[in-house]
mmCIF file with all atom_site columns, C-alpha atoms in Angstrom:
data_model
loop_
_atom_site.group_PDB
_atom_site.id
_atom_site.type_symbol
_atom_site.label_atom_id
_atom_site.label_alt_id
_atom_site.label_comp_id
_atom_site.label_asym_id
_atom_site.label_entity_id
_atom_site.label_seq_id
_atom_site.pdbx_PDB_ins_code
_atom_site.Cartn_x
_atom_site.Cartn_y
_atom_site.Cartn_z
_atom_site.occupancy
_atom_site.B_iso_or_equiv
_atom_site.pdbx_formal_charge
_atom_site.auth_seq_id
_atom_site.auth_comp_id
_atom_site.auth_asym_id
_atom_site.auth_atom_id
_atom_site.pdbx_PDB_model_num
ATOM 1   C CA . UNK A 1 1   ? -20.535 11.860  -17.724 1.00 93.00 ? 1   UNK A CA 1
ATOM 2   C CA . UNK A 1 2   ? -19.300 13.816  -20.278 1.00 92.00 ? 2   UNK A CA 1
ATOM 3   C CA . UNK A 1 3   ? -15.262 12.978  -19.656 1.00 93.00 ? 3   UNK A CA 1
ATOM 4   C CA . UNK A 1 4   ? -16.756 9.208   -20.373 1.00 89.00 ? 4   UNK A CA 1
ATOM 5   C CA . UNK A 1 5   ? -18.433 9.961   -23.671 1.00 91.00 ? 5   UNK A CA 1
ATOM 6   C CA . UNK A 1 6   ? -15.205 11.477  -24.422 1.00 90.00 ? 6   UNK A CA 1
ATOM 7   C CA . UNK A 1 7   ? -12.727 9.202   -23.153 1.00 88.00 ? 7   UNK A CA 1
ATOM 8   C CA . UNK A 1 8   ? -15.332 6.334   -25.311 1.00 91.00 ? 8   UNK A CA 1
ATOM 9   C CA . UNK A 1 9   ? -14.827 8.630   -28.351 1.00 94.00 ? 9   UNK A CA 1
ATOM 10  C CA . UNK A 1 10  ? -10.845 8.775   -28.195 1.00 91.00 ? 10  UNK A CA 1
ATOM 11  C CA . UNK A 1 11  ? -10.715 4.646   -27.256 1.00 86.00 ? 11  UNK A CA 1
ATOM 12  C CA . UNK A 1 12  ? -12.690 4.461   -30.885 1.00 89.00 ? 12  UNK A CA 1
ATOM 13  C CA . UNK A 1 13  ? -10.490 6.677   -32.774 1.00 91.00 ? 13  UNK A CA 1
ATOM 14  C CA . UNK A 1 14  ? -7.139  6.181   -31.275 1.00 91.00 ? 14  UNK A CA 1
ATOM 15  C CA . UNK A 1 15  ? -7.009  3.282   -28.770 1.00 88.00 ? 15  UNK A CA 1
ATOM 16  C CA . UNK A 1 16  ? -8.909  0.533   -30.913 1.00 91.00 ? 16  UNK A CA 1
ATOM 17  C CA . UNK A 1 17  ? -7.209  1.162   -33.606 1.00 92.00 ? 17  UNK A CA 1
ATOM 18  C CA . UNK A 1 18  ? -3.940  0.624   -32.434 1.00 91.00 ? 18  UNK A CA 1
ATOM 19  C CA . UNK A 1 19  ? -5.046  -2.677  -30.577 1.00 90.00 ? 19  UNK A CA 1
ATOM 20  C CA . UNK A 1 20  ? -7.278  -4.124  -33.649 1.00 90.00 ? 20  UNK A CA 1
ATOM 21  C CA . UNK A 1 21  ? -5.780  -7.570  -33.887 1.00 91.00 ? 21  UNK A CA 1
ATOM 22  C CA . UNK A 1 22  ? -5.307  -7.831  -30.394 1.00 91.00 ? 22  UNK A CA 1
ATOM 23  C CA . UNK A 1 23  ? -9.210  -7.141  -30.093 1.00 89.00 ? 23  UNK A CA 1
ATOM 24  C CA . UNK A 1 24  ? -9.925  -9.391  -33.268 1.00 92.00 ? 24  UNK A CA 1
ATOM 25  C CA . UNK A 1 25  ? -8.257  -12.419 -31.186 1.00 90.00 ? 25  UNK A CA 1
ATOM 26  C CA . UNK A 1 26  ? -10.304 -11.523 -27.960 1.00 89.00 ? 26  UNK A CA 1
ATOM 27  C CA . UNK A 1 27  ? -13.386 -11.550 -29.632 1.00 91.00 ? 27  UNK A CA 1
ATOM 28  C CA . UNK A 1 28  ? -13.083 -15.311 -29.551 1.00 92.00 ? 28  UNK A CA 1
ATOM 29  C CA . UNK A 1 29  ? -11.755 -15.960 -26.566 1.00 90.00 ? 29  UNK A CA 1
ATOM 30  C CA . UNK A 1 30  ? -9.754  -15.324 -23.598 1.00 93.00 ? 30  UNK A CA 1
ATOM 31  C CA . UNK A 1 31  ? -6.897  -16.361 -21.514 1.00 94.00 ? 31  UNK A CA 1
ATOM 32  C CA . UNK A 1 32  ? -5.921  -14.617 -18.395 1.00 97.00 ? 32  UNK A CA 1
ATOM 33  C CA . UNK A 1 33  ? -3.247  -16.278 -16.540 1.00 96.00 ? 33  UNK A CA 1
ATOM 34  C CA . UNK A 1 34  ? -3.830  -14.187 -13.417 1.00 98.00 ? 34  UNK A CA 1
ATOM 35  C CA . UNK A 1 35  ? -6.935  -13.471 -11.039 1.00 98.00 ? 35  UNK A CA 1
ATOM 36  C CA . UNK A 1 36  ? -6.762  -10.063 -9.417  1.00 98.00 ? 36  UNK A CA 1
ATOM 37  C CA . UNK A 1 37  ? -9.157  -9.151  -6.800  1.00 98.00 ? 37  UNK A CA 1
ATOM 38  C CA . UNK A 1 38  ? -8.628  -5.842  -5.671  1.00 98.00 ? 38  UNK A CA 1
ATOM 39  C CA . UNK A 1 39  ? -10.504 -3.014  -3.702  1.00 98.00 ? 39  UNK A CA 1
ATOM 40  C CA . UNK A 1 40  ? -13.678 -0.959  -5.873  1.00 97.00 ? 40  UNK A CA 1
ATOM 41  C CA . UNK A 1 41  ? -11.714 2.099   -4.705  1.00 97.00 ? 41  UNK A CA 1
ATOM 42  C CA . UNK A 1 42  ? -11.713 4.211   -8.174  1.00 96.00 ? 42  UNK A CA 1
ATOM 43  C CA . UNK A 1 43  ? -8.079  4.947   -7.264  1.00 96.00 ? 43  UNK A CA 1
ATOM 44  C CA . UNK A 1 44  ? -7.057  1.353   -8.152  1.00 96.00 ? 44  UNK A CA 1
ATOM 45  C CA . UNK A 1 45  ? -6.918  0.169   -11.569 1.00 94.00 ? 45  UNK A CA 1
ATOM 46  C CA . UNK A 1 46  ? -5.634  -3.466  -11.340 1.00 97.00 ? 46  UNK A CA 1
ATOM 47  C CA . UNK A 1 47  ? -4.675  -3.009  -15.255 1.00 96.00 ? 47  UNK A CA 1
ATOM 48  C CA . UNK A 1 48  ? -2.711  -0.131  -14.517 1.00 95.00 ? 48  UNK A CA 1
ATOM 49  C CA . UNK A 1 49  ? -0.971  -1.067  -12.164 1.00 95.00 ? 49  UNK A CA 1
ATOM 50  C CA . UNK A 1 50  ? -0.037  -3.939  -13.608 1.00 96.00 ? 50  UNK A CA 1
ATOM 51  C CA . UNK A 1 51  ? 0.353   -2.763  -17.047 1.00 96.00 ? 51  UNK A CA 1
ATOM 52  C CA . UNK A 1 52  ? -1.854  -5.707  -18.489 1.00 96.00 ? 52  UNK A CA 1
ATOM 53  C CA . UNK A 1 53  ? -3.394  -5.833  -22.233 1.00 94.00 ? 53  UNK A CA 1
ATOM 54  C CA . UNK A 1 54  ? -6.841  -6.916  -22.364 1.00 94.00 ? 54  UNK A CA 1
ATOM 55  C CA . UNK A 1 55  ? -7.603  -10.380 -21.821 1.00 96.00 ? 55  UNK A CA 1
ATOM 56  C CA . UNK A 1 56  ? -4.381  -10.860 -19.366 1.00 96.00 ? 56  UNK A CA 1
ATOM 57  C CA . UNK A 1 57  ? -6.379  -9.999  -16.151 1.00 98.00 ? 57  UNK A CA 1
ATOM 58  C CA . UNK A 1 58  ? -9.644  -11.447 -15.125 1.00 98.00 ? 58  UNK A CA 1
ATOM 59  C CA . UNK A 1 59  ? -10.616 -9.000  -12.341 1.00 98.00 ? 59  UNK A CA 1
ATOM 60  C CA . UNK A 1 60  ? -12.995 -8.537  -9.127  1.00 98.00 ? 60  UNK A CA 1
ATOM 61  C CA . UNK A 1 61  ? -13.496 -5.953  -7.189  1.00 98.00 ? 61  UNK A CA 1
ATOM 62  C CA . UNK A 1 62  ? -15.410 -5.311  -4.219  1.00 97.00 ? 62  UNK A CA 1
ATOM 63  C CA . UNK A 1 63  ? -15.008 -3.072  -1.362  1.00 97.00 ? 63  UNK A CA 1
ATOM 64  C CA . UNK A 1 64  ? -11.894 -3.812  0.956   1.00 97.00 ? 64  UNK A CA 1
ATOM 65  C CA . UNK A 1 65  ? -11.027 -6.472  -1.229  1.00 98.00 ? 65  UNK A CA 1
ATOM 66  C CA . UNK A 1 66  ? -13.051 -8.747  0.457   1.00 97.00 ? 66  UNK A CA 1
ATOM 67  C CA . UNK A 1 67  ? -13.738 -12.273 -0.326  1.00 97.00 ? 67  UNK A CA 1
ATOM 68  C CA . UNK A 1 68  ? -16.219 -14.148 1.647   1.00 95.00 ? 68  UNK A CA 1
ATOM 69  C CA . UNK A 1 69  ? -15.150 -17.785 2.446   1.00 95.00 ? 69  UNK A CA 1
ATOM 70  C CA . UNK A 1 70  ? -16.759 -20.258 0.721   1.00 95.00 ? 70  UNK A CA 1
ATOM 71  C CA . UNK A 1 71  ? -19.920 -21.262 1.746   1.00 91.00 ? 71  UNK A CA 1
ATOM 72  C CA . UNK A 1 72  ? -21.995 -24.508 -0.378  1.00 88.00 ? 72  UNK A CA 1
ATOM 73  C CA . UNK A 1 73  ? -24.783 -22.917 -2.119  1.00 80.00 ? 73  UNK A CA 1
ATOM 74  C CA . UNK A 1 74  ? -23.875 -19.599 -2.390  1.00 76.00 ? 74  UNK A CA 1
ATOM 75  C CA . UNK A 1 75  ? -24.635 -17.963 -5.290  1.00 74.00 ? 75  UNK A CA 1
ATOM 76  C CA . UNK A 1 76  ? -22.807 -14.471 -5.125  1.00 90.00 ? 76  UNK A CA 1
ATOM 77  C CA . UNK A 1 77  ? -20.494 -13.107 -7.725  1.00 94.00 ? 77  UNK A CA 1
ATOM 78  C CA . UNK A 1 78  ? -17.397 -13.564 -5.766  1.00 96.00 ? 78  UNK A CA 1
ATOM 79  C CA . UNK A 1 79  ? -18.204 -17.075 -5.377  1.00 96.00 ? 79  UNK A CA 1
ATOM 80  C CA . UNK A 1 80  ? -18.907 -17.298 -9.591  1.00 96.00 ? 80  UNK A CA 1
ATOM 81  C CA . UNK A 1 81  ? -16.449 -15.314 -10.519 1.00 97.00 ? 81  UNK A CA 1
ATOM 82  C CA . UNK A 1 82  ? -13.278 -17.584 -8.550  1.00 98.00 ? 82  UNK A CA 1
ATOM 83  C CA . UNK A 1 83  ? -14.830 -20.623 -9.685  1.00 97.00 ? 83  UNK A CA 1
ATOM 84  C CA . UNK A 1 84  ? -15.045 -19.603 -13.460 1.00 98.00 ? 84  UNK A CA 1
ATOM 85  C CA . UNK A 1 85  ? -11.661 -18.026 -13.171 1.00 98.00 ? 85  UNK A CA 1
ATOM 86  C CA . UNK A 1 86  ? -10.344 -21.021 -11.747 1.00 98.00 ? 86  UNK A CA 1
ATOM 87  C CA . UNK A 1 87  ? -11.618 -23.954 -12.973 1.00 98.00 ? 87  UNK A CA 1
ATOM 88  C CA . UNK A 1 88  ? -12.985 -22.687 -16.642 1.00 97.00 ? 88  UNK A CA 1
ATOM 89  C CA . UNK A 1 89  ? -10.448 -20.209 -17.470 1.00 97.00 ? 89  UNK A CA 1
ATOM 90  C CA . UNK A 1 90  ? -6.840  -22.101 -15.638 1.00 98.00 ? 90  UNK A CA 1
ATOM 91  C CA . UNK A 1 91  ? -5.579  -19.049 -14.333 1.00 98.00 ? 91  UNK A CA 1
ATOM 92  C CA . UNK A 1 92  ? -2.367  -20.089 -12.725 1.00 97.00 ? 92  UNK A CA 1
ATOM 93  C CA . UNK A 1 93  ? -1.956  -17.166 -10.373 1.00 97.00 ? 93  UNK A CA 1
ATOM 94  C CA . UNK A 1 94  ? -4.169  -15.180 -8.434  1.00 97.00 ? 94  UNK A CA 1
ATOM 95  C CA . UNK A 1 95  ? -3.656  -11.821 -6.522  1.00 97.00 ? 95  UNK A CA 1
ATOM 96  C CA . UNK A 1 96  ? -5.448  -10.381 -3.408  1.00 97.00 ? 96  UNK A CA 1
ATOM 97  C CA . UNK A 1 97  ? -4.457  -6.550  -3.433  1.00 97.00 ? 97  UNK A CA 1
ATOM 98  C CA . UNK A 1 98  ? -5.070  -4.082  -0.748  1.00 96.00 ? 98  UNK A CA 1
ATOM 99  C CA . UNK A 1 99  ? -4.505  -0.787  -0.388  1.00 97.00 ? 99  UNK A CA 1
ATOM 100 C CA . UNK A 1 100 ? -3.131  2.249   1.023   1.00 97.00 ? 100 UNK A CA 1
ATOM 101 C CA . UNK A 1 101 ? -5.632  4.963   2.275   1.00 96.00 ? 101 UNK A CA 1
ATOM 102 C CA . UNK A 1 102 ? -8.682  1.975   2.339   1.00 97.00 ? 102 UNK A CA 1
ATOM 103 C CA . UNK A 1 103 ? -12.108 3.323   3.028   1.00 96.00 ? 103 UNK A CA 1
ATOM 104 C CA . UNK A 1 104 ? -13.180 0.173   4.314   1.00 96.00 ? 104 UNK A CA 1
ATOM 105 C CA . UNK A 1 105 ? -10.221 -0.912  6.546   1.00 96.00 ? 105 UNK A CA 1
ATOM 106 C CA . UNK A 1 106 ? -10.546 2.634   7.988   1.00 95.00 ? 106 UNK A CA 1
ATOM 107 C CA . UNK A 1 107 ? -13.868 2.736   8.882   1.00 95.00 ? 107 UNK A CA 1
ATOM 108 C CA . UNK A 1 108 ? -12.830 -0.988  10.540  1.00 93.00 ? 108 UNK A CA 1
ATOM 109 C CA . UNK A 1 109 ? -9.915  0.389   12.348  1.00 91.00 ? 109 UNK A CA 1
ATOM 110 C CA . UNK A 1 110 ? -11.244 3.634   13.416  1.00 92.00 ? 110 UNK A CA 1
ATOM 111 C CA . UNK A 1 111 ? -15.184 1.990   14.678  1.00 91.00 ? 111 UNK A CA 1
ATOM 112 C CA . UNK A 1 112 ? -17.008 4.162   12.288  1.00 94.00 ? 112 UNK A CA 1
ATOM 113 C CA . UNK A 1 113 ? -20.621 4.484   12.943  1.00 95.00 ? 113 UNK A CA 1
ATOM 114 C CA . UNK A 1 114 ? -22.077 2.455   9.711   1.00 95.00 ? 114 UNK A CA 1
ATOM 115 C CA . UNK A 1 115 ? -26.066 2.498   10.879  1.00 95.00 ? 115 UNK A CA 1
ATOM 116 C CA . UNK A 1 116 ? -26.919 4.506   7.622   1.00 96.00 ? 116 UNK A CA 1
ATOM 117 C CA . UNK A 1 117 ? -25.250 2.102   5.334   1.00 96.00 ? 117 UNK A CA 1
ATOM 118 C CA . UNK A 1 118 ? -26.187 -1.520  6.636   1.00 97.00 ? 118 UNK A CA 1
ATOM 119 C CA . UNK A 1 119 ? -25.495 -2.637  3.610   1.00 96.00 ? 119 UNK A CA 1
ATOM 120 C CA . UNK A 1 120 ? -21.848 -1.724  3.995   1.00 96.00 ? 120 UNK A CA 1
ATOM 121 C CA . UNK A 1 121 ? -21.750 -2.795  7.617   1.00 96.00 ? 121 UNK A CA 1
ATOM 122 C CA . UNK A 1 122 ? -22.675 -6.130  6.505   1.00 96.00 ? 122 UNK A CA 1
ATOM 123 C CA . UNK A 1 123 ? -20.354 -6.530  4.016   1.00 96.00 ? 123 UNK A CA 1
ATOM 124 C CA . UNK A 1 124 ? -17.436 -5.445  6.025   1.00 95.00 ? 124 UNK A CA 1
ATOM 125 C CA . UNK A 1 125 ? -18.367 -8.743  8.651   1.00 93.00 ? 125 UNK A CA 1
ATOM 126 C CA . UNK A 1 126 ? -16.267 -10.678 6.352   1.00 93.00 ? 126 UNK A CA 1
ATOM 127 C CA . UNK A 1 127 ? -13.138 -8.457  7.631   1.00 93.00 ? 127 UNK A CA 1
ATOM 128 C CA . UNK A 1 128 ? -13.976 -9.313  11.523  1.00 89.00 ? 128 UNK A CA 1
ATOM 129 C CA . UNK A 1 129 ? -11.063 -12.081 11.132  1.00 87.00 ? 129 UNK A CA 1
ATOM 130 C CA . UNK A 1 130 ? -8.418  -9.127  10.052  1.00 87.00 ? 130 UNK A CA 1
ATOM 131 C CA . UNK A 1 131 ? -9.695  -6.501  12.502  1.00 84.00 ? 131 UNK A CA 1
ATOM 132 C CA . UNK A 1 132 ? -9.108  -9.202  15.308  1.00 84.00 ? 132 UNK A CA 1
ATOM 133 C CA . UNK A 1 133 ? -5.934  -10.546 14.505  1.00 83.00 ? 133 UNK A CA 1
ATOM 134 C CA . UNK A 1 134 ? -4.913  -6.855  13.572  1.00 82.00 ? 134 UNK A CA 1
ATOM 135 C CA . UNK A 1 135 ? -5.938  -5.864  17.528  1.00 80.00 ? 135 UNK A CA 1
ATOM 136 C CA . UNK A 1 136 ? -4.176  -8.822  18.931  1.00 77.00 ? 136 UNK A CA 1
ATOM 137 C CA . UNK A 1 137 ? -0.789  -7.297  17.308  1.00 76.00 ? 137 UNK A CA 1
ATOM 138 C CA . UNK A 1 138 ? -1.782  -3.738  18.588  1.00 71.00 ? 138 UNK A CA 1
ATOM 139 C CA . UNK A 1 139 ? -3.367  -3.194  22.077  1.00 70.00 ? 139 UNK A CA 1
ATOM 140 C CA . UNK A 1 140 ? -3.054  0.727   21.608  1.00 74.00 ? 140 UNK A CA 1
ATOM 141 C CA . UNK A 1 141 ? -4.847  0.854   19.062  1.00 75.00 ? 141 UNK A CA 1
ATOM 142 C CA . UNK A 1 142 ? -5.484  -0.642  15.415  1.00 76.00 ? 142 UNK A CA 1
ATOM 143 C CA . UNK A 1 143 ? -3.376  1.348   12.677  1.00 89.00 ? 143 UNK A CA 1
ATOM 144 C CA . UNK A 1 144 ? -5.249  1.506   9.015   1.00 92.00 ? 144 UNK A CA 1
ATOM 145 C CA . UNK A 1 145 ? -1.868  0.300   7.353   1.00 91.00 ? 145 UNK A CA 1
ATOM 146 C CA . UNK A 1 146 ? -1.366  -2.802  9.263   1.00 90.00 ? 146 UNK A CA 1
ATOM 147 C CA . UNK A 1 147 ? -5.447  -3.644  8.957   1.00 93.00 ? 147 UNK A CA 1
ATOM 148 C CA . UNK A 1 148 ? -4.662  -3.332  5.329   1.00 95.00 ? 148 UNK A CA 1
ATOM 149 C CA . UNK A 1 149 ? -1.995  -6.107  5.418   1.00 92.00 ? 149 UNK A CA 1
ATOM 150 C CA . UNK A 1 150 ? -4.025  -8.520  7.947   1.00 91.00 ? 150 UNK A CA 1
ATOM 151 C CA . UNK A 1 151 ? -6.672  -7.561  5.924   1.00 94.00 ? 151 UNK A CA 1
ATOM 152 C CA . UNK A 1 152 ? -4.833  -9.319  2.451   1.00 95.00 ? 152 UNK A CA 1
ATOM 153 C CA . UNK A 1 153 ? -3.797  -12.197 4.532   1.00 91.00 ? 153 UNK A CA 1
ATOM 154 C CA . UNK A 1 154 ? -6.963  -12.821 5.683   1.00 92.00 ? 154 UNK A CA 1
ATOM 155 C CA . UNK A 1 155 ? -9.145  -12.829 2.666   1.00 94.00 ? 155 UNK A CA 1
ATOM 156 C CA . UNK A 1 156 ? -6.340  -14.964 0.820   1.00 94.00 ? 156 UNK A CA 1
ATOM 157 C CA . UNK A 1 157 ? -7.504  -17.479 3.585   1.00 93.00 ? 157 UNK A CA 1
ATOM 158 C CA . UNK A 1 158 ? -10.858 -17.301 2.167   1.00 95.00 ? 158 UNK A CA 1
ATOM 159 C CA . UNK A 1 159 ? -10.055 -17.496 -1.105  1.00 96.00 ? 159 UNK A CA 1
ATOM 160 C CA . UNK A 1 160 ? -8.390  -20.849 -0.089  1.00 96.00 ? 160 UNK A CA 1
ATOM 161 C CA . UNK A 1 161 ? -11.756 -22.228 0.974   1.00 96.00 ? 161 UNK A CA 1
ATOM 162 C CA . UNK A 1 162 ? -13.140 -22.464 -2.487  1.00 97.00 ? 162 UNK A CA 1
ATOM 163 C CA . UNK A 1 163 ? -13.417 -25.716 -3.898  1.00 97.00 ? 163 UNK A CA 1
ATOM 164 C CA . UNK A 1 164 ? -11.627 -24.783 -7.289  1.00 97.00 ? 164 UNK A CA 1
ATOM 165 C CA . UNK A 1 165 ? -9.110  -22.781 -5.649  1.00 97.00 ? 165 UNK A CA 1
ATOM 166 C CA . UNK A 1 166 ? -8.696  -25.392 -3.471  1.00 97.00 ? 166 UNK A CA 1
ATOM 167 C CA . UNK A 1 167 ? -8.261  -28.178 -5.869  1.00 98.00 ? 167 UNK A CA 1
ATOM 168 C CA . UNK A 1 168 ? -5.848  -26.550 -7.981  1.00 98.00 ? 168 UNK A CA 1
ATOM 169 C CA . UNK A 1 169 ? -3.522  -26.095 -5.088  1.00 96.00 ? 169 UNK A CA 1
ATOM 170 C CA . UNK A 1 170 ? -3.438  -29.659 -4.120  1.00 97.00 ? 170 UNK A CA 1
ATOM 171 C CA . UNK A 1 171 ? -2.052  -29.904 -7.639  1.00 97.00 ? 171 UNK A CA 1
ATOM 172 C CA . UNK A 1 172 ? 0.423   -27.076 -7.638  1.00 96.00 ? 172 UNK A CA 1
ATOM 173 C CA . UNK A 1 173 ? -0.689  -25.379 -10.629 1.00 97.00 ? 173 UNK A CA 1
ATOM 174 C CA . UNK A 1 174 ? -2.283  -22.162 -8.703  1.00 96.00 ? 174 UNK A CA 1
ATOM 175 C CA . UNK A 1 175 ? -0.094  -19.729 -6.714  1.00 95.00 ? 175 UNK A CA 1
ATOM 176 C CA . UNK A 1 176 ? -1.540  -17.110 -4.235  1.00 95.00 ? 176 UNK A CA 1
ATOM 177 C CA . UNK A 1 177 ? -0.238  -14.213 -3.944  1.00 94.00 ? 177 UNK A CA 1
ATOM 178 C CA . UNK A 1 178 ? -0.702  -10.888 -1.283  1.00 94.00 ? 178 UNK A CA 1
ATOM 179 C CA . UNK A 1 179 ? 0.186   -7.861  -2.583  1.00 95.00 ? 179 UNK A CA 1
ATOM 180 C CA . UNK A 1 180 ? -0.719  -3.865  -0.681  1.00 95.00 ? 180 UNK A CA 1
ATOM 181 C CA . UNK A 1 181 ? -0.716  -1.206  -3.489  1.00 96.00 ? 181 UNK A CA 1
ATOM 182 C CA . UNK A 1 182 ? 0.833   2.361   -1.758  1.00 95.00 ? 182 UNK A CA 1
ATOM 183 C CA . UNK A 1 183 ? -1.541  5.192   -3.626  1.00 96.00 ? 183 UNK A CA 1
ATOM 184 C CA . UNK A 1 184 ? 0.920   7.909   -3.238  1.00 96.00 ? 184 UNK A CA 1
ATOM 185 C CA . UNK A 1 185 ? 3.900   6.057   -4.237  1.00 94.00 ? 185 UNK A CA 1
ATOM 186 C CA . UNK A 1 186 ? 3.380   3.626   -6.798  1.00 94.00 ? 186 UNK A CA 1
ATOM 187 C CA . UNK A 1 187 ? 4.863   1.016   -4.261  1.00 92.00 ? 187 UNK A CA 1
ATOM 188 C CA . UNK A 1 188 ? 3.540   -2.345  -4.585  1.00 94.00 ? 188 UNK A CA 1
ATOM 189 C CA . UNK A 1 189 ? 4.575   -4.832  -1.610  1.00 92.00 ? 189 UNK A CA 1
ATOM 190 C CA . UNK A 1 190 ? 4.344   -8.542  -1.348  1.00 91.00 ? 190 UNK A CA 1
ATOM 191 C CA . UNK A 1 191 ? 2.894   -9.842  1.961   1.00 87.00 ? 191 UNK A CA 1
ATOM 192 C CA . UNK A 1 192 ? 4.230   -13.270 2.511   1.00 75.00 ? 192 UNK A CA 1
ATOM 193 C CA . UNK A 1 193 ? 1.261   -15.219 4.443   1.00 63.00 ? 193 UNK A CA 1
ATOM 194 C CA . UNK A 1 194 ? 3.144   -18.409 4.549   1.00 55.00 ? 194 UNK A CA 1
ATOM 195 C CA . UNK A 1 195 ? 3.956   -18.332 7.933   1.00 48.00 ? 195 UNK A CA 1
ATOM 196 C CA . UNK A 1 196 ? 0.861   -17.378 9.036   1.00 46.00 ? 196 UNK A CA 1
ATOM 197 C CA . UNK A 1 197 ? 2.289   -14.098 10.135  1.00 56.00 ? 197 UNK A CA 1
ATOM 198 C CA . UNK A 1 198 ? 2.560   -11.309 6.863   1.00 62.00 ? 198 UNK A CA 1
ATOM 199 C CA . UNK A 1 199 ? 6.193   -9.916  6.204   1.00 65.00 ? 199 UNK A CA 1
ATOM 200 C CA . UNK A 1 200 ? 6.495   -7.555  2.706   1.00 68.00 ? 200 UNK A CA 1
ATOM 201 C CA . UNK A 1 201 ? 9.068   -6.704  0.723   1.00 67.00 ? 201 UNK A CA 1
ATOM 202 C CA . UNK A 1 202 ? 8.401   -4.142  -2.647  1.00 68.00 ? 202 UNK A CA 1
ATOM 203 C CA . UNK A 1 203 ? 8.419   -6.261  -5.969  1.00 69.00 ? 203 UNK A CA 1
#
């Protein structure tokens, strides 16, 4: 706890300062032109990665990167979260990123025994779609990398589901995107869905 207090302590003395107008503006408002929905994993910082200011991401995370198709009713954050980004805040783009090195996609890929964490087990039934399509590519045997990738084609197919998301493709002023973050590397790939099928290439 104490590397927090710390790391608050040098933000007020040397990052804030630096930043003040920027802050000043934010305080009013904001305007993020991108949604990024990444994995919880604390080795994943959407804003580094991306080298965004604040205010030019609006960010969730969950584990796996998961995004539960839309459902009427539901009242979850995920759910929120899209719509606000969406339909109060006009982001234009919007960014499923998975991982290298996943916890969740290997527990998926490798049948882990999840009876003390039902919780987590439950949560990880909204990656059934990518563990299947990921077997039908791999009778020997599911690999964590490629679960990864099926894995951000998948839940961009959910994210499609939502009304606001939906709407605002019919218009063509929202573009999805797929992108697999390599933790060792730094690499960042771009998984075209279009097809149906994923092919990368590094940005």
């Amino acid at each position: 706890m104490q590397s927090l207090i710390d790391g608050v302590r040098h933000f007020q003395r040397e990052v804030f300062p630096a930043k003040a107008d920027l802050f000043t503006w934010l305080s009013t408002a904001q305007h993020p032109t991108a949604l990024f929905i990444g994995c919880s994993d604390s080795r994943v910082p959407p804003e580094l990665i991306t080298s965004a200011e604040p205010g030019e991401l609006f960010v969730i995370r969950t584990a796996g990167n998961l995004v539960p198709a839309y459902a009427p009713g539901a009242g979850d954050g995920v759910t929120a979260s899209i719509e606000y980004a969406v339909a109060e805040l006009g982001v234009t783009d919007i960014v499923v990123c998975g991982h290298s090195a996943c916890g969740a996609m290997t527990a998926l890929a490798q049948g882990h025994d999840l009876s003390a964490v039902p919780a987590v087990a439950g949560w990880l039934r909204n990656a059934e779609s990518s563990r299947a399509r990921a077997e039908s590519t791999a009778p020997n045997g599911v690999q964590v990398a490629d679960l990864v990738r099926w894995n951000v084609a998948a839940q961009l197919t959910n994210v499609a589901t939502h009304p606001a998301v939906a709407k605002a493709l019919a218009a063509r002023t929202l573009t999805l995107h797929g992108w697999v973050f390599d933790i060792a590397t730094g690499a960042v790939e771009d998984i075209d869905t279009g097809t149906g099928e994923f092919t990368s290439k590094g940005l």
